[in-house]
PDB file of C-alpha atoms in Angstrom:
ATOM      1  CA  VAL O 172     -48.955  58.844 115.931  1.00  0.00           C
ATOM      2  CA  GLN O 173     -46.287  56.330 116.223  1.00  0.00           C
ATOM      3  CA  LEU O 174     -46.478  52.928 114.536  1.00  0.00           C
ATOM      4  CA  GLN O 175     -44.463  50.092 115.960  1.00  0.00           C
ATOM      5  CA  ALA O 176     -43.788  47.311 113.439  1.00  0.00           C
ATOM      6  CA  SER O 177     -42.178  43.982 114.351  1.00  0.00           C
ATOM      7  CA  GLY O 178     -41.822  40.271 113.256  1.00  0.00           C
ATOM      8  CA  GLY O 179     -39.272  40.587 110.415  1.00  0.00           C
ATOM      9  CA  GLY O 180     -36.269  38.236 110.113  1.00  0.00           C
ATOM     10  CA  LEU O 181     -34.564  35.707 108.018  1.00  0.00           C
ATOM     11  CA  VAL O 182     -36.440  32.912 106.541  1.00  0.00           C
ATOM     12  CA  GLN O 183     -35.896  30.311 103.679  1.00  0.00           C
ATOM     13  CA  ALA O 184     -37.888  30.442 100.503  1.00  0.00           C
ATOM     14  CA  GLY O 185     -41.152  28.647 100.982  1.00  0.00           C
ATOM     15  CA  GLY O 186     -41.298  29.733 104.696  1.00  0.00           C
ATOM     16  CA  SER O 187     -43.552  31.977 106.623  1.00  0.00           C
ATOM     17  CA  LEU O 188     -43.384  35.098 108.736  1.00  0.00           C
ATOM     18  CA  ARG O 189     -45.953  37.295 110.446  1.00  0.00           C
ATOM     19  CA  LEU O 190     -45.508  40.939 110.841  1.00  0.00           C
ATOM     20  CA  SER O 191     -47.469  42.953 113.369  1.00  0.00           C
ATOM     21  CA  CYS O 192     -48.118  46.780 113.565  1.00  0.00           C
ATOM     22  CA  ALA O 193     -49.334  48.662 116.680  1.00  0.00           C
ATOM     23  CA  PRO O 194     -50.154  52.315 116.414  1.00  0.00           C
ATOM     24  CA  SER O 195     -49.672  54.401 119.591  1.00  0.00           C
ATOM     25  CA  ALA O 196     -52.992  56.138 119.070  1.00  0.00           C
ATOM     26  CA  ARG O 197     -56.482  54.542 118.619  1.00  0.00           C
ATOM     27  CA  THR O 198     -57.391  53.434 115.122  1.00  0.00           C
ATOM     28  CA  TYR O 199     -60.834  54.555 113.886  1.00  0.00           C
ATOM     29  CA  SER O 200     -63.064  52.848 111.525  1.00  0.00           C
ATOM     30  CA  SER O 201     -62.509  55.522 108.954  1.00  0.00           C
ATOM     31  CA  HIS O 202     -58.750  54.690 108.864  1.00  0.00           C
ATOM     32  CA  VAL O 203     -56.952  52.439 106.365  1.00  0.00           C
ATOM     33  CA  MET O 204     -53.938  50.588 107.589  1.00  0.00           C
ATOM     34  CA  GLY O 205     -51.615  48.946 105.237  1.00  0.00           C
ATOM     35  CA  TRP O 206     -48.018  47.474 104.470  1.00  0.00           C
ATOM     36  CA  PHE O 207     -45.516  48.727 101.766  1.00  0.00           C
ATOM     37  CA  ARG O 208     -42.121  47.349 101.100  1.00  0.00           C
ATOM     38  CA  GLN O 209     -39.068  48.873  99.676  1.00  0.00           C
ATOM     39  CA  VAL O 210     -35.599  47.728  98.482  1.00  0.00           C
ATOM     40  CA  PRO O 211     -32.625  49.900  98.036  1.00  0.00           C
ATOM     41  CA  GLY O 212     -32.673  52.086  95.049  1.00  0.00           C
ATOM     42  CA  LYS O 213     -36.403  51.534  94.455  1.00  0.00           C
ATOM     43  CA  GLU O 214     -39.570  53.233  95.395  1.00  0.00           C
ATOM     44  CA  ARG O 215     -41.834  51.951  98.304  1.00  0.00           C
ATOM     45  CA  ASP O 216     -44.200  49.544  96.813  1.00  0.00           C
ATOM     46  CA  PHE O 217     -47.627  48.760  98.035  1.00  0.00           C
ATOM     47  CA  VAL O 218     -48.288  45.302  99.537  1.00  0.00           C
ATOM     48  CA  ALA O 219     -51.648  45.213 101.203  1.00  0.00           C
ATOM     49  CA  ALA O 220     -54.151  47.359 102.962  1.00  0.00           C
ATOM     50  CA  ILE O 221     -57.096  47.002 105.193  1.00  0.00           C
ATOM     51  CA  ARG O 222     -60.178  49.145 106.199  1.00  0.00           C
ATOM     52  CA  TRP O 223     -60.150  49.201 109.781  1.00  0.00           C
ATOM     53  CA  GLY O 224     -64.069  49.501 110.103  1.00  0.00           C
ATOM     54  CA  THR O 225     -65.192  47.017 107.449  1.00  0.00           C
ATOM     55  CA  GLY O 226     -62.120  44.691 107.436  1.00  0.00           C
ATOM     56  CA  ARG O 227     -62.180  44.846 103.546  1.00  0.00           C
ATOM     57  CA  THR O 228     -58.749  43.997 102.348  1.00  0.00           C
ATOM     58  CA  TYR O 229     -56.531  44.842  99.304  1.00  0.00           C
ATOM     59  CA  TYR O 230     -53.537  43.099  97.854  1.00  0.00           C
ATOM     60  CA  ALA O 231     -50.886  43.744  95.268  1.00  0.00           C
ATOM     61  CA  ASP O 232     -50.919  41.153  92.530  1.00  0.00           C
ATOM     62  CA  SER O 233     -47.511  39.918  93.471  1.00  0.00           C
ATOM     63  CA  VAL O 234     -48.590  38.780  96.945  1.00  0.00           C
ATOM     64  CA  LYS O 235     -52.242  37.751  96.400  1.00  0.00           C
ATOM     65  CA  GLY O 236     -52.926  34.272  97.645  1.00  0.00           C
ATOM     66  CA  ARG O 237     -49.687  34.254  99.669  1.00  0.00           C
ATOM     67  CA  PHE O 238     -50.155  37.212 102.102  1.00  0.00           C
ATOM     68  CA  THR O 239     -53.030  37.854 104.339  1.00  0.00           C
ATOM     69  CA  ILE O 240     -53.547  41.224 106.229  1.00  0.00           C
ATOM     70  CA  SER O 241     -55.837  41.245 109.206  1.00  0.00           C
ATOM     71  CA  ARG O 242     -56.588  43.366 112.305  1.00  0.00           C
ATOM     72  CA  VAL O 243     -57.653  42.798 115.821  1.00  0.00           C
ATOM     73  CA  SER O 244     -59.583  46.035 116.826  1.00  0.00           C
ATOM     74  CA  ALA O 245     -59.492  45.148 120.391  1.00  0.00           C
ATOM     75  CA  GLU O 246     -55.758  45.151 120.344  1.00  0.00           C
ATOM     76  CA  ASN O 247     -55.520  48.005 117.844  1.00  0.00           C
ATOM     77  CA  THR O 248     -53.122  45.845 116.019  1.00  0.00           C
ATOM     78  CA  MET O 249     -52.644  44.926 112.319  1.00  0.00           C
ATOM     79  CA  TYR O 250     -50.932  41.815 111.125  1.00  0.00           C
ATOM     80  CA  LEU O 251     -49.442  40.568 107.832  1.00  0.00           C
ATOM     81  CA  GLN O 252     -49.186  36.778 107.594  1.00  0.00           C
ATOM     82  CA  MET O 253     -46.738  35.968 104.815  1.00  0.00           C
ATOM     83  CA  ASP O 254     -46.774  32.437 103.461  1.00  0.00           C
ATOM     84  CA  SER O 255     -44.892  30.821 100.551  1.00  0.00           C
ATOM     85  CA  LEU O 256     -42.024  33.489 100.655  1.00  0.00           C
ATOM     86  CA  LYS O 257     -39.995  34.073  97.689  1.00  0.00           C
ATOM     87  CA  LEU O 258     -36.573  35.670  97.238  1.00  0.00           C
ATOM     88  CA  ASP O 259     -38.275  38.675  95.560  1.00  0.00           C
ATOM     89  CA  ASP O 260     -40.137  39.270  99.028  1.00  0.00           C
ATOM     90  CA  SER O 261     -36.846  40.301 100.630  1.00  0.00           C
ATOM     91  CA  ALA O 262     -37.292  43.989 101.518  1.00  0.00           C
ATOM     92  CA  ILE O 263     -37.790  46.451 104.350  1.00  0.00           C
ATOM     93  CA  TYR O 264     -41.485  46.251 105.262  1.00  0.00           C
ATOM     94  CA  TYR O 265     -43.253  49.377 106.541  1.00  0.00           C
ATOM     95  CA  CYS O 266     -46.784  49.592 108.129  1.00  0.00           C
ATOM     96  CA  THR O 267     -48.737  52.777 107.533  1.00  0.00           C
ATOM     97  CA  ARG O 268     -52.063  54.420 108.325  1.00  0.00           C
ATOM     98  CA  GLY O 269     -54.092  56.846 106.292  1.00  0.00           C
ATOM     99  CA  ASN O 270     -57.569  58.242 105.869  1.00  0.00           C
ATOM    100  CA  GLY O 271     -58.268  56.300 102.701  1.00  0.00           C
ATOM    101  CA  TYR O 272     -57.289  53.525 100.507  1.00  0.00           C
ATOM    102  CA  SER O 273     -54.359  53.950  98.016  1.00  0.00           C
ATOM    103  CA  THR O 274     -51.698  52.023  96.509  1.00  0.00           C
ATOM    104  CA  TYR O 275     -49.378  55.173  96.447  1.00  0.00           C
ATOM    105  CA  TRP O 276     -47.283  55.541  99.480  1.00  0.00           C
ATOM    106  CA  ARG O 277     -47.398  59.334  99.527  1.00  0.00           C
ATOM    107  CA  ASP O 278     -51.164  59.233 100.248  1.00  0.00           C
ATOM    108  CA  TYR O 279     -50.557  57.758 103.771  1.00  0.00           C
ATOM    109  CA  ASN O 280     -49.910  59.970 106.851  1.00  0.00           C
ATOM    110  CA  TYR O 281     -48.090  57.866 109.412  1.00  0.00           C
ATOM    111  CA  TRP O 282     -45.219  55.251 109.071  1.00  0.00           C
ATOM    112  CA  GLY O 283     -43.368  52.833 111.160  1.00  0.00           C
ATOM    113  CA  GLN O 284     -39.794  52.447 111.299  1.00  0.00           C
ATOM    114  CA  GLY O 285     -39.696  49.408 109.075  1.00  0.00           C
ATOM    115  CA  THR O 286     -38.893  45.871 109.706  1.00  0.00           C
ATOM    116  CA  LEU O 287     -36.357  43.846 107.557  1.00  0.00           C
ATOM    117  CA  VAL O 288     -37.573  40.569 105.795  1.00  0.00           C
ATOM    118  CA  THR O 289     -34.819  38.559 104.171  1.00  0.00           C
ATOM    119  CA  VAL O 290     -35.686  35.454 102.192  1.00  0.00           C
ATOM    120  CA  SER O 291     -32.904  33.152 101.481  1.00  0.00           C
ATOM    121  CA  SER O 292     -32.589  30.263  99.026  1.00  0.00           C
TER     122      SER O 292
END
């Protein structure tokens, strides 16, 4: 399964971006899809996840209230709306798909290529 992530870019602090992720194969109700982010020299950190079937969402404390994860099942696409962006949100954002919810990146099976988000002052 290939995951195609897009939507990254350069934005000023306080601005917004929307990331999207489309798997090459159908996503089933048992799947969990999510976003992680990584900066050089650090481990990949959990950002948000969504259960495909129920739509239940999970967020890291650092993004709660600012980021919104969603999915459109008919399009087989997941989104991450990022508002009130901060300098610390700058990272490569990876979309992922797994068989269960986890905040640990190694528990997920498939990964996109990453999309760079840069927040400037």
